[in-house]
Structure formats: C-alpha cells, structure tokens
Amino acid sequence: MSRGSRGGRRAAQPASDWAPVERLSANGTSVVFVEEASGLTKEFDFSTLLVAPAVQEWLAASLARQITARSGIKRVKSAENLFWVARSFATVLSEHPAPPMHPRDVTADHMLAFRARYEDIKSMGGYIAALRRLLKGDEELSEKAREGLRAIRVRKAAQEARDLEYTDAEWQQIMTAIRHDIRVARDRIHGGRELLSCFRAGDLPHGSQEEAVGRALDVFERTGDVPRYANGTQTFGAVKAGGLGAVSSLLCLSLNELTAFALLLTALTGQNFGTVTAWPAAHFRPDGGLTEDGLALVESVKPRRGPEREHMVVPLEDVLSGADSERRLFRSPLKVYLLLLDLGGTARRLGGLATLFAGHTASPGPHGGTRWASRPRAHHLVRWARDHGFPDAASAAAAGRPCVAARRLRTTVIERRRRPVAHSTRTMRETYLMPSKTVQAESRRVVADALDAEVNKARRQQGVPVFTTDLVHLAQTDLPAAAEVAGVEPQVLKHLLAGDQDTPLASCTDHTAGPHTPAGLPCTASFLACLDCENARALPHQLPVQLAAIDELQALRPHVEPQVWTVRFEPRIRQLHDIVHAFEPTERDKARDAITENQRELVRNLLEGRWDLR
C-alpha cells in the first residue's frame, strides 16, 4: 500500500507535490522520503534489520509517522537521523535476551538496554531524545514501555559555552572578522567590475597584466568560464590573469564570504542561520526602492514552525538613517541584504540561481557538482571559523577566542533584544532567556529589588502607632511617663492629645519633617499618604473618622477600576483595619455610633482629592 502525506494525495502524483511515502514490499518494509524543497528522494529499507517482521513494519511505520508533510522534518539529513536511531534500537532489540516478536512485546527493559548501550557516550542524551521523537505518539507500545522510556534520566552535563550568549568582547571579535571579510569582498568585486569596464572601453594598456585580467573577466562575465584551448586547458592569457579562481573572485563571492554574510544577517536579524541562507533574491520594497531608507520584505521558510506557520515574511529595515555609510552598512539588515544582492548578481545570472546567496567556487569537490554556490552550510561555517583562527567548542579556552556558532549568535541577539524572532514568547522565555547567565543575574536583581521594596513598604506600612485609651489615661496623670511610653516628647504628646496636630485620618508629630519634602518645609503629600508616614500616630478620638473612611472605601470599590483600587485604595483600607483593630470591640462599636455627617463628608472630600487642593 502507499500513503500520501498531504491532503490525501497518492504516490502516483509527482514527487515534488508530496513528502514521505510508506511502502510495504513483499520482502519487508521500506519508507521513501521526498525532500519538498529539492525533490531529493531517499529510501529507508527496514527489511535488513535483525528483528521480527512485525517489529520491522512497526519501526517503519514509526518513521513514516514522524516525517509526514505536516511534521517539522523537511530535510533528508533529518530523516536519516531518525532512521539511524531506529536501526540502533533494532540492534538493541535483537541482542536482548528476550527479543520481541511484536511491538507489544517491547518492555521497559528494552528501553533501559538502549540506554545502557550508549552509557559511556557523551551524547547519550541526544540518542534518548531521538528515540523518544521516533516513538512519539505510538499506540502499539504498551503503557509500561512508554513509562519506561519517559522514566529514563540521563546525566545533565554542565551547560557548554556554545549554548550561552557571547560577551561583548567575544561578540566584537566575531563581528570584526565578519565585517573585514565583507568589506574586502565588496572592494574586490567593485574593483573587478571597474577593471572590466575599463577593458571594454579600451582604456587598458595593450599587453599589460591589467589587459590580460580584463580579457579573462570579459569572457567569464559572459560565459562563466575563462578562455580555454580546444582540449579544455586554460589559455596562456587566462593563466596570466591568475586562472579561473583568481578571475572569478573579481566578480563573484566565495563560500567563505557567503558564510560571513550569513553570519552577519543572523546577527542583525536574529533569524536562524539555515533560514537566512535560504532567502530568495526576490523581495518587495513598499517604497518602490525610490528612497535610501525603508525596508524590504523577504519571503522565508522555517519548517520547524509546522506547515501552517512555516512560511514567513521577514522585514529587513534600515534603522540607522543619517549615520555614515560604513556604520549603516554593517548595522542595517537592509543594507547588508542589498549589498549581498548586488555582489552575487554575476553568479546568480550565470549559475541560473534564484537565491540571495550566490557565489562561485573553482573546486566543485571530489564528487563533482556545480561551481555555482547557492548557499553556505553548517560545515562552511566551521571552515570559516577555522580559517579565521577561531577554535571549536571543545578547544575554546575560557579566556581565549570564542568558538563561532550560529546558535550562540542567535541566542545573543534574542537575549539582547528580549523579543521573539520567528518563535513564540514562551520559547523565547524558556529556551533562550532562562538559561542565560545575564538574564539570571538580572532576574535576581529584579527579584531582590522587588523584595526589598516590599520589605520597605511593609516597614512603612507595618502600622501607624496607636495610642490606646490606657495611654491617654496615663498622660492625664503622668505626662512624662506617657511620653516615654509613646516615644515622643511630652510637649508633642500634649499637642497630639489635644488634637492640635490632627490630619483627616491620623495625627502628625512634625509636619515639617516629612519624608516627601525637604526638612523645615511643610509637608505637601496627600493626606492619604499620612498612613505611610513615620510621623503618623493614631489616637482614640480619631477612631470614628477612621471607621467612616473604611465604610466610604468599601462603598467606592464597585465604582473604581480594579487596577486603580489595588494600587491606590486597597493598601489604605488594610492600614485602617490594622488601626481600628488595635482597639477593643466595645470601643469600635461606641466610635461607630459617634460618627457624624461632617466626618463622612470629610472622608468623601479626602477620597475625591479636594483636600489635596488646599
């Protein structure tokens, strides 16, 4: 049987319209995977696995389920990785003392045996994760087997430097190397174009080296090759010009330079390295390309986002208007994009390419292939880093030059910008920001500042000191003793008891020593803020107005926005409750009966802000 993977399409349709196909043959099970972007086909044969036929078919079905058109696996290499783990798991099953004859016979012991096989390998966690991906959503496994796979725990090595953001010094080292390559490529190609124009205009001295190079450039620009004899060897003039490699470099970018452009665009946009290198040369300019500033909209594809969200439109902006040209070039995504579009024009035309990244290589490789490079790959990044003296992750010293990794570049961009780039806010927070040492340090400071603020607020709002009825009686017989208990001067206590220093909700020990105004000046803070002030004191004769204030605040709550209530009024009502509950219930009942209409009006004016205008 055959199974289409998109919209019910069948295997009889063209390979470019569908993705993987599961094909069950007479001698076993095989899965055919078709790469959507290139049409490259790969067949994975499970009939050679040393397990029972039912298990072969089960593993084949598991692979087919994970590489459908609706999955995030779009490349042959990714499918090969899953097939590799399926083959490794089959080897473990065949060597187990109790090899399963059917998927339901697979147990937790088989999962542990797979773990034990790679126990001493540093990347064991990757193998376990791949097996979990392969068997994700499998309904033929027993529940105990699924639990056994979920229960496998691997040692968590310390987070490697390649997963952390770059420091400012490391970032500068990498950017300096990248900008150097781009600047050299720009000047070289512009110089080559100028030399070609001079040759075609007849301005070069006859028989000179410049004329030889110009003649070779003229042929290369038209044909994509240097002049050759009938037997295919380069002519004397072409050799004099430096050969194909030297001539092509005057009009085309090399793979190393394409890699530098890809790294710079990754650093400027925060997009994935692979996503950037697949950008097309076609784009849309809302301004029609008539202005120097503006932006370009580029269609992009990120398969991991899923079939519904993999297609994106990436805006490339010129955000440094007014700056000098060199600064704008290396810090503007639009300028870098347009420069790459320009420098790759010759290679794009001669090679028939439609991609943004287009270059030429004089050595197509030992297995043949085209000389026209369409996009740099991960191994080109490794080569670029090695050529520029950057170490790999294993040999990078703590105080030396950093290793160059596209993931670290992207992590650094996201950590600095703090906004998602082609992923969800949750992914940004959990995958990129939470492991960041910088973010962790900042988070600790934020939490510490918040806790300190709450502690300080609690200290300020721990309660206005309440002078109870017993203290008032003591003051009537022994003022100095009562003042000592109250912690104020006797004369101040006398004025407080007399009501000479009352505010609407409390009394003030010194209105010229408040925390909101310079010393010696009358306090200008709102009377509601008196409940936060260290100079505030609560006395028994103020209990009625405080109870009235509680009533008015509770009546006000349904008519106020919840956010306003929480910030402005809720702390006040808590403070007033703390004050009134310092008195006996009988005292509160007596005070409530003594509330006057003037006191209620005073509280209304206070809450409406009229007292603040005085």
PDB file of N, CA, C and O in Angstrom, residues 168-195:
ATOM      1  N   ASP A 168      30.396  40.871  25.373  1.00  0.00           N
ATOM      2  CA  ASP A 168      30.616  41.985  24.450  1.00  0.00           C
ATOM      3  C   ASP A 168      31.958  41.858  23.734  1.00  0.00           C
ATOM      4  O   ASP A 168      32.068  42.150  22.539  1.00  0.00           O
ATOM      5  N   ALA A 169      32.978  41.419  24.465  1.00  0.00           N
ATOM      6  CA  ALA A 169      34.305  41.281  23.862  1.00  0.00           C
ATOM      7  C   ALA A 169      34.312  40.172  22.815  1.00  0.00           C
ATOM      8  O   ALA A 169      34.891  40.320  21.724  1.00  0.00           O
ATOM      9  N   GLU A 170      33.669  39.035  23.111  1.00  0.00           N
ATOM     10  CA  GLU A 170      33.606  37.938  22.149  1.00  0.00           C
ATOM     11  C   GLU A 170      32.804  38.340  20.912  1.00  0.00           C
ATOM     12  O   GLU A 170      33.183  38.027  19.779  1.00  0.00           O
ATOM     13  N   TRP A 171      31.708  39.017  21.149  1.00  0.00           N
ATOM     14  CA  TRP A 171      30.875  39.491  20.039  1.00  0.00           C
ATOM     15  C   TRP A 171      31.681  40.406  19.120  1.00  0.00           C
ATOM     16  O   TRP A 171      31.601  40.297  17.893  1.00  0.00           O
ATOM     17  N   GLN A 172      32.451  41.294  19.708  1.00  0.00           N
ATOM     18  CA  GLN A 172      33.226  42.232  18.916  1.00  0.00           C
ATOM     19  C   GLN A 172      34.290  41.510  18.083  1.00  0.00           C
ATOM     20  O   GLN A 172      34.543  41.878  16.934  1.00  0.00           O
ATOM     21  N   GLN A 173      34.920  40.485  18.648  1.00  0.00           N
ATOM     22  CA  GLN A 173      35.923  39.723  17.891  1.00  0.00           C
ATOM     23  C   GLN A 173      35.306  39.073  16.653  1.00  0.00           C
ATOM     24  O   GLN A 173      35.870  39.130  15.557  1.00  0.00           O
ATOM     25  N   ILE A 174      34.139  38.472  16.828  1.00  0.00           N
ATOM     26  CA  ILE A 174      33.493  37.790  15.702  1.00  0.00           C
ATOM     27  C   ILE A 174      33.012  38.803  14.668  1.00  0.00           C
ATOM     28  O   ILE A 174      33.222  38.628  13.459  1.00  0.00           O
ATOM     29  N   MET A 175      32.381  39.877  15.134  1.00  0.00           N
ATOM     30  CA  MET A 175      31.873  40.875  14.192  1.00  0.00           C
ATOM     31  C   MET A 175      33.011  41.548  13.420  1.00  0.00           C
ATOM     32  O   MET A 175      32.865  41.877  12.239  1.00  0.00           O
ATOM     33  N   THR A 176      34.142  41.744  14.061  1.00  0.00           N
ATOM     34  CA  THR A 176      35.279  42.351  13.368  1.00  0.00           C
ATOM     35  C   THR A 176      35.741  41.472  12.215  1.00  0.00           C
ATOM     36  O   THR A 176      36.009  41.959  11.104  1.00  0.00           O
ATOM     37  N   ALA A 177      35.830  40.166  12.458  1.00  0.00           N
ATOM     38  CA  ALA A 177      36.239  39.241  11.390  1.00  0.00           C
ATOM     39  C   ALA A 177      35.206  39.202  10.270  1.00  0.00           C
ATOM     40  O   ALA A 177      35.557  39.171   9.081  1.00  0.00           O
ATOM     41  N   ILE A 178      33.930  39.207  10.625  1.00  0.00           N
ATOM     42  CA  ILE A 178      32.866  39.160   9.615  1.00  0.00           C
ATOM     43  C   ILE A 178      32.895  40.423   8.755  1.00  0.00           C
ATOM     44  O   ILE A 178      32.868  40.360   7.518  1.00  0.00           O
ATOM     45  N   ARG A 179      32.975  41.575   9.396  1.00  0.00           N
ATOM     46  CA  ARG A 179      32.950  42.833   8.639  1.00  0.00           C
ATOM     47  C   ARG A 179      34.187  42.988   7.772  1.00  0.00           C
ATOM     48  O   ARG A 179      34.114  43.552   6.675  1.00  0.00           O
ATOM     49  N   HIS A 180      35.310  42.472   8.245  1.00  0.00           N
ATOM     50  CA  HIS A 180      36.523  42.525   7.428  1.00  0.00           C
ATOM     51  C   HIS A 180      36.323  41.751   6.132  1.00  0.00           C
ATOM     52  O   HIS A 180      36.658  42.230   5.035  1.00  0.00           O
ATOM     53  N   ASP A 181      35.770  40.536   6.222  1.00  0.00           N
ATOM     54  CA  ASP A 181      35.546  39.725   5.033  1.00  0.00           C
ATOM     55  C   ASP A 181      34.603  40.417   4.058  1.00  0.00           C
ATOM     56  O   ASP A 181      34.831  40.430   2.842  1.00  0.00           O
ATOM     57  N   ILE A 182      33.531  40.993   4.588  1.00  0.00           N
ATOM     58  CA  ILE A 182      32.542  41.631   3.716  1.00  0.00           C
ATOM     59  C   ILE A 182      33.122  42.883   3.068  1.00  0.00           C
ATOM     60  O   ILE A 182      32.902  43.143   1.875  1.00  0.00           O
ATOM     61  N   ARG A 183      33.869  43.638   3.824  1.00  0.00           N
ATOM     62  CA  ARG A 183      34.478  44.856   3.265  1.00  0.00           C
ATOM     63  C   ARG A 183      35.486  44.509   2.165  1.00  0.00           C
ATOM     64  O   ARG A 183      35.511  45.148   1.110  1.00  0.00           O
ATOM     65  N   VAL A 184      36.291  43.483   2.398  1.00  0.00           N
ATOM     66  CA  VAL A 184      37.273  43.061   1.396  1.00  0.00           C
ATOM     67  C   VAL A 184      36.560  42.562   0.136  1.00  0.00           C
ATOM     68  O   VAL A 184      36.962  42.890  -0.995  1.00  0.00           O
ATOM     69  N   ALA A 185      35.493  41.766   0.315  1.00  0.00           N
ATOM     70  CA  ALA A 185      34.762  41.248  -0.841  1.00  0.00           C
ATOM     71  C   ALA A 185      34.121  42.378  -1.637  1.00  0.00           C
ATOM     72  O   ALA A 185      34.159  42.375  -2.878  1.00  0.00           O
ATOM     73  N   ARG A 186      33.541  43.319  -0.939  1.00  0.00           N
ATOM     74  CA  ARG A 186      32.909  44.455  -1.634  1.00  0.00           C
ATOM     75  C   ARG A 186      33.933  45.236  -2.453  1.00  0.00           C
ATOM     76  O   ARG A 186      33.703  45.512  -3.644  1.00  0.00           O
ATOM     77  N   ASP A 187      35.046  45.568  -1.845  1.00  0.00           N
ATOM     78  CA  ASP A 187      36.052  46.364  -2.552  1.00  0.00           C
ATOM     79  C   ASP A 187      36.656  45.586  -3.717  1.00  0.00           C
ATOM     80  O   ASP A 187      36.932  46.151  -4.783  1.00  0.00           O
ATOM     81  N   ARG A 188      36.851  44.276  -3.538  1.00  0.00           N
ATOM     82  CA  ARG A 188      37.443  43.472  -4.603  1.00  0.00           C
ATOM     83  C   ARG A 188      36.505  43.372  -5.811  1.00  0.00           C
ATOM     84  O   ARG A 188      36.928  43.566  -6.964  1.00  0.00           O
ATOM     85  N   ILE A 189      35.246  43.084  -5.567  1.00  0.00           N
ATOM     86  CA  ILE A 189      34.302  42.922  -6.676  1.00  0.00           C
ATOM     87  C   ILE A 189      34.027  44.256  -7.358  1.00  0.00           C
ATOM     88  O   ILE A 189      33.933  44.335  -8.595  1.00  0.00           O
ATOM     89  N   HIS A 190      33.908  45.319  -6.585  1.00  0.00           N
ATOM     90  CA  HIS A 190      33.740  46.634  -7.202  1.00  0.00           C
ATOM     91  C   HIS A 190      34.964  46.985  -8.052  1.00  0.00           C
ATOM     92  O   HIS A 190      34.830  47.552  -9.149  1.00  0.00           O
ATOM     93  N   GLY A 191      36.138  46.623  -7.554  1.00  0.00           N
ATOM     94  CA  GLY A 191      37.349  46.851  -8.342  1.00  0.00           C
ATOM     95  C   GLY A 191      37.371  46.019  -9.610  1.00  0.00           C
ATOM     96  O   GLY A 191      37.800  46.485 -10.680  1.00  0.00           O
ATOM     97  N   GLY A 192      36.925  44.757  -9.520  1.00  0.00           N
ATOM     98  CA  GLY A 192      36.875  43.896 -10.698  1.00  0.00           C
ATOM     99  C   GLY A 192      35.898  44.425 -11.732  1.00  0.00           C
ATOM    100  O   GLY A 192      36.171  44.366 -12.946  1.00  0.00           O
ATOM    101  N   ARG A 193      34.768  44.926 -11.295  1.00  0.00           N
ATOM    102  CA  ARG A 193      33.800  45.484 -12.243  1.00  0.00           C
ATOM    103  C   ARG A 193      34.364  46.731 -12.929  1.00  0.00           C
ATOM    104  O   ARG A 193      34.149  46.936 -14.132  1.00  0.00           O
ATOM    105  N   GLU A 194      35.068  47.535 -12.163  1.00  0.00           N
ATOM    106  CA  GLU A 194      35.668  48.734 -12.747  1.00  0.00           C
ATOM    107  C   GLU A 194      36.733  48.353 -13.772  1.00  0.00           C
ATOM    108  O   GLU A 194      36.837  48.959 -14.858  1.00  0.00           O
ATOM    109  N   LEU A 195      37.540  47.326 -13.463  1.00  0.00           N
ATOM    110  CA  LEU A 195      38.559  46.867 -14.404  1.00  0.00           C
ATOM    111  C   LEU A 195      37.914  46.330 -15.677  1.00  0.00           C
ATOM    112  O   LEU A 195      38.394  46.591 -16.798  1.00  0.00           O
TER     113      LEU A 195
END
